Short mmCIF file of C-alpha atoms and ligand atoms in Angstrom, two decimals:
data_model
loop_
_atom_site.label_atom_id
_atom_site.label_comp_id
_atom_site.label_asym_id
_atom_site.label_seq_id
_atom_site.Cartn_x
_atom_site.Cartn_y
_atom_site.Cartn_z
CA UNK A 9 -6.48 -5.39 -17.32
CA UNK A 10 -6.20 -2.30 -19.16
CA UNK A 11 -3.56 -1.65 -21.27
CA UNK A 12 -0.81 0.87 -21.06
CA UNK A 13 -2.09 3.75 -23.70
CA UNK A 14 -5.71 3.07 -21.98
CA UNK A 15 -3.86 3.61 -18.42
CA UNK A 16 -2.57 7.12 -20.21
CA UNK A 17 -5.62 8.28 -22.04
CA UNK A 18 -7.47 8.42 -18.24
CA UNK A 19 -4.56 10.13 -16.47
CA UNK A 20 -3.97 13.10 -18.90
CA UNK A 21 -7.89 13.45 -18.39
CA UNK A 22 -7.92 13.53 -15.26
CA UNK A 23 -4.58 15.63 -14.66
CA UNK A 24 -2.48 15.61 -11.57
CA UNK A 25 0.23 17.22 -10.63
CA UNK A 26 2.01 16.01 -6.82
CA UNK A 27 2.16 20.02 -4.36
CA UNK A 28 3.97 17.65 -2.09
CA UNK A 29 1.44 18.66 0.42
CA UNK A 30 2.24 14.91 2.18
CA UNK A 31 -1.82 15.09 3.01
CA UNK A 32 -1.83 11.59 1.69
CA UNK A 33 0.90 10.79 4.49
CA UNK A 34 -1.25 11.98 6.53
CA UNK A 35 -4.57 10.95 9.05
CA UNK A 36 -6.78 13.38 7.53
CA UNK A 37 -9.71 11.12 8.35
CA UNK A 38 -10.18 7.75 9.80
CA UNK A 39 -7.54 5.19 7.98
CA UNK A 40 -6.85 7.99 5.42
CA UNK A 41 -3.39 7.51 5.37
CA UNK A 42 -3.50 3.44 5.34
CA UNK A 43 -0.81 2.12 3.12
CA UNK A 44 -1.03 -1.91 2.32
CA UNK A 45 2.46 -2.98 2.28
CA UNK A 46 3.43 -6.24 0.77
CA UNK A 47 6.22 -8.47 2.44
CA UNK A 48 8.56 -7.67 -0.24
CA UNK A 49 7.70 -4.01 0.09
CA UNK A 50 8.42 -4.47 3.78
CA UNK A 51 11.81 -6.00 3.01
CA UNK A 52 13.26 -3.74 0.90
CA UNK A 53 12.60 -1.12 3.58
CA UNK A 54 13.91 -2.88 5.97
CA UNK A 55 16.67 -2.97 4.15
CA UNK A 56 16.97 0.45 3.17
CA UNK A 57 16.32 1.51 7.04
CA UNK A 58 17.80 -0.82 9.01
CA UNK A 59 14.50 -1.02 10.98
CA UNK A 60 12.63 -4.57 12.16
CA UNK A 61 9.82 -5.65 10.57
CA UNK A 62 7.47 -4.77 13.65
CA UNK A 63 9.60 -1.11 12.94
CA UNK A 64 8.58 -0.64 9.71
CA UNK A 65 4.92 -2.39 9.39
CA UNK A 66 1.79 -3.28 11.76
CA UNK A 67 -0.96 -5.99 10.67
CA UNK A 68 -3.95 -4.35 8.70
CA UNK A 69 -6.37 -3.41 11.49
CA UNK A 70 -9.50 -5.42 10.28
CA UNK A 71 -9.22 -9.16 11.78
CA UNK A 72 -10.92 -12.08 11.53
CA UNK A 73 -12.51 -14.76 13.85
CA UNK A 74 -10.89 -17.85 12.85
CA UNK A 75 -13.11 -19.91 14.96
CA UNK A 76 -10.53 -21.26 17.28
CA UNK A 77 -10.71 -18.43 19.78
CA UNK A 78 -8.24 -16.61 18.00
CA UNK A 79 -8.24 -14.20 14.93
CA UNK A 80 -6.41 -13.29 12.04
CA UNK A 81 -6.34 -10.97 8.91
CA UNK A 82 -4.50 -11.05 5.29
CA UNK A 83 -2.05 -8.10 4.76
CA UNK A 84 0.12 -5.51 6.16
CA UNK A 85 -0.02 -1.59 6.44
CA UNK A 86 3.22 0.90 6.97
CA UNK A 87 3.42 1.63 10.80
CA UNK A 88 1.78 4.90 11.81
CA UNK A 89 1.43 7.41 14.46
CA UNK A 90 -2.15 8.50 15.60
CA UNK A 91 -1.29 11.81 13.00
CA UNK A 92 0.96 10.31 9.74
CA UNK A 93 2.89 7.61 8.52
CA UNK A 94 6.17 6.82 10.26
CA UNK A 95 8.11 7.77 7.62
CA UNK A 96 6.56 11.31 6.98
CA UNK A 97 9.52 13.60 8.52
CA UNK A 98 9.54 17.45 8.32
CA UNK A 99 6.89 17.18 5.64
CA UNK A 100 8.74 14.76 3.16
CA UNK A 101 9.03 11.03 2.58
CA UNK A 102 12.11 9.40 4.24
CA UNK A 103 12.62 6.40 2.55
CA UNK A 104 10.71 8.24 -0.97
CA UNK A 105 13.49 6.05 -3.30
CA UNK A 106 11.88 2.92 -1.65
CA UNK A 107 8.54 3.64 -0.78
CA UNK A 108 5.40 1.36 -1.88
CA UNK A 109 3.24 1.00 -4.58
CA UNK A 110 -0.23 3.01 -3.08
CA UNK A 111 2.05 6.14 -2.59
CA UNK A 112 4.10 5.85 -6.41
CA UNK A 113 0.82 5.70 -7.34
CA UNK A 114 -1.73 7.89 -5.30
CA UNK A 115 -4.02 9.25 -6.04
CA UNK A 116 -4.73 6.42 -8.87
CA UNK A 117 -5.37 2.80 -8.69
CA UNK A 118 -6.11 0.44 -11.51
CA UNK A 119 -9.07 -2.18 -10.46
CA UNK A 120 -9.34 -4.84 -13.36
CA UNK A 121 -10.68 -2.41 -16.41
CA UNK A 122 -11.07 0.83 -13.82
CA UNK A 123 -8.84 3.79 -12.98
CA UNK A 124 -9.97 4.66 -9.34
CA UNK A 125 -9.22 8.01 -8.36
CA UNK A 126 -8.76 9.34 -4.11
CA UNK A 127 -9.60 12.70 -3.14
CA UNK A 128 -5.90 14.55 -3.75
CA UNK A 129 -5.75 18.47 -4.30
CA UNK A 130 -3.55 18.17 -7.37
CA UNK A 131 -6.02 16.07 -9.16
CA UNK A 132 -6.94 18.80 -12.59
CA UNK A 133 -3.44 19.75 -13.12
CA UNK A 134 -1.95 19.17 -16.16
CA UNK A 135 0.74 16.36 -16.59
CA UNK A 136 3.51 16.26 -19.25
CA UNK A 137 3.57 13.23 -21.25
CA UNK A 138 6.54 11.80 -19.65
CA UNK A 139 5.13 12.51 -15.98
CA UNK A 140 1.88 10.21 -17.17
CA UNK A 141 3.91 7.62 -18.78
CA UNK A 142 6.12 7.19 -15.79
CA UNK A 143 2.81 6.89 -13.28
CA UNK A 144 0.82 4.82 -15.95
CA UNK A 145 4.24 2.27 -15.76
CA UNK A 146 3.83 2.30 -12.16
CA UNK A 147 0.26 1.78 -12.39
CA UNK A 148 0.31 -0.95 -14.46
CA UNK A 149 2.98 -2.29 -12.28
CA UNK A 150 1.57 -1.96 -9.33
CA UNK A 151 -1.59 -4.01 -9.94
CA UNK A 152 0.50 -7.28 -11.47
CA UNK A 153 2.57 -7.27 -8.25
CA UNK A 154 -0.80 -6.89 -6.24
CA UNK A 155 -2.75 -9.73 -8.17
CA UNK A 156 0.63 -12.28 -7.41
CA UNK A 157 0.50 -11.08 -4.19
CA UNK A 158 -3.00 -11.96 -3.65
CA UNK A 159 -2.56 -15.35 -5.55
CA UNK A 160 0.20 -15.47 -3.06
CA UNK A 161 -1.88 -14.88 -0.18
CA UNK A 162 -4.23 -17.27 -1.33
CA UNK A 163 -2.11 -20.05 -1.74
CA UNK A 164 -1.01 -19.78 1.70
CA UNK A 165 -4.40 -19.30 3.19
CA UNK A 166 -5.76 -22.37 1.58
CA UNK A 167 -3.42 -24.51 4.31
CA UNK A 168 -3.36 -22.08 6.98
CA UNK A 169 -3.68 -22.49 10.71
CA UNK A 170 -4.32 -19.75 12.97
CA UNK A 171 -2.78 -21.01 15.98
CA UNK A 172 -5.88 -21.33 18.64
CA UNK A 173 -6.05 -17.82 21.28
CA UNK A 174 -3.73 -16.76 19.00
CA UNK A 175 -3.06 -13.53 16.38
CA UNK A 176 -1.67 -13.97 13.40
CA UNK A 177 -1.24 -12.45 9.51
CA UNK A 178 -1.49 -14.45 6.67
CA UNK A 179 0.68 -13.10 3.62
CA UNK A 180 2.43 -14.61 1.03
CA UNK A 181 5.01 -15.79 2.43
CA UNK A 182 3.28 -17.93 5.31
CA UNK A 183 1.69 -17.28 8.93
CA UNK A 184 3.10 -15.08 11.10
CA UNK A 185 1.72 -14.73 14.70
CA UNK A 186 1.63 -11.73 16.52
CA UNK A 187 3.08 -12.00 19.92
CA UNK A 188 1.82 -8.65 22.28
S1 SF4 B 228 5.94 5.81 2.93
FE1 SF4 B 228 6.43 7.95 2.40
S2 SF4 B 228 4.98 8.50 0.73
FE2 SF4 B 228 4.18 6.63 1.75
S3 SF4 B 228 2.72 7.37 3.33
FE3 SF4 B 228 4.75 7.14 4.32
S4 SF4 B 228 5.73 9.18 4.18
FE4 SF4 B 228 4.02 9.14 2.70
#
């Protein structure tokens, strides 16, 4: 994993600068705006909201045969309309305090010894020292809550059963089936 001066170096070459343009929030192009939520992510939503957990989330849309006549697949997304994310009202984030990792940290994402940059239009700008150390934090957050989260996942998935005909998500905290 990179380290955090590394994680700061890249960012204040790069640049960014949020317009609060909410394009991110939005379907732009096919899964543009697809936000992997973990369960704990979900929760504190939840929380925040009030909302259900079918309210707030929907099963990542790529599923698997699991060779039983039923299918499953590994991780949840924040629910969305066919334009934006749920929570994307009158151009701003509703539940901004608590929302998830991808969007603290969009457009960046740290991959093992790579900062991954999306398409964003306030990539270039400058950033202020303090605005890349805060984002570099989250960065470097972000990605050791995602690799327990996989280990998570796998851990679960390594017992798993997909109930047969049936639909189901495997996170880290067990299998849940979809019913409708
Ligand atoms: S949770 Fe907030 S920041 Fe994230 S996609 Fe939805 S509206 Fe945008």
């Amino acid at each position: 994993m990179l380290g955090i001066d590394d994680v700061l170096d890249r960012i204040g070459s790069v640049g960014f600068r949020c317009r609060g343009c909410g394009a991110c929030c939005r379907r732009v192009a096919e899964d543009s705006n697809l936000v992997i939520v973990s369960p704990a992510e979900v929760r504190a939503i939840m929380a925040a909201t009030g909302m259900a957990w079918d309210e707030v989330a929907e099963p990542y849309p790529e599923f698997i045969d699991a060779g039983n006549g039923g299918e499953y697949t590994l991780a949840w997304c924040i629910r969305r309309t066919k334009e934006a994310c749920i929570f994307l009202r009158n151009g701003r984030c509703s539940v901004y305090a608590h929302r998830p990792w991808i969007c603290r940290t969009y457009p960046f994402m740290l991959v093992d010894e790579d900062l991954r940059v999306s398409e964003c239009p306030g990539l270039g700008m400058p950033i202020s020292p303090r605005e890349a150390y805060t984002l570099g934090a989250d960065l470097c957050r972000r990605q050791a809550a995602e690799v327990a989260e996989e280990a998570g996942v796998q851990a679960v998935y390594r017992g798993a059963t997909v109930p047969p005909r049936g639909r189901a998500v495997i996170d880290s905290e067990g299998v849940k089936e979809l019913h409708g």
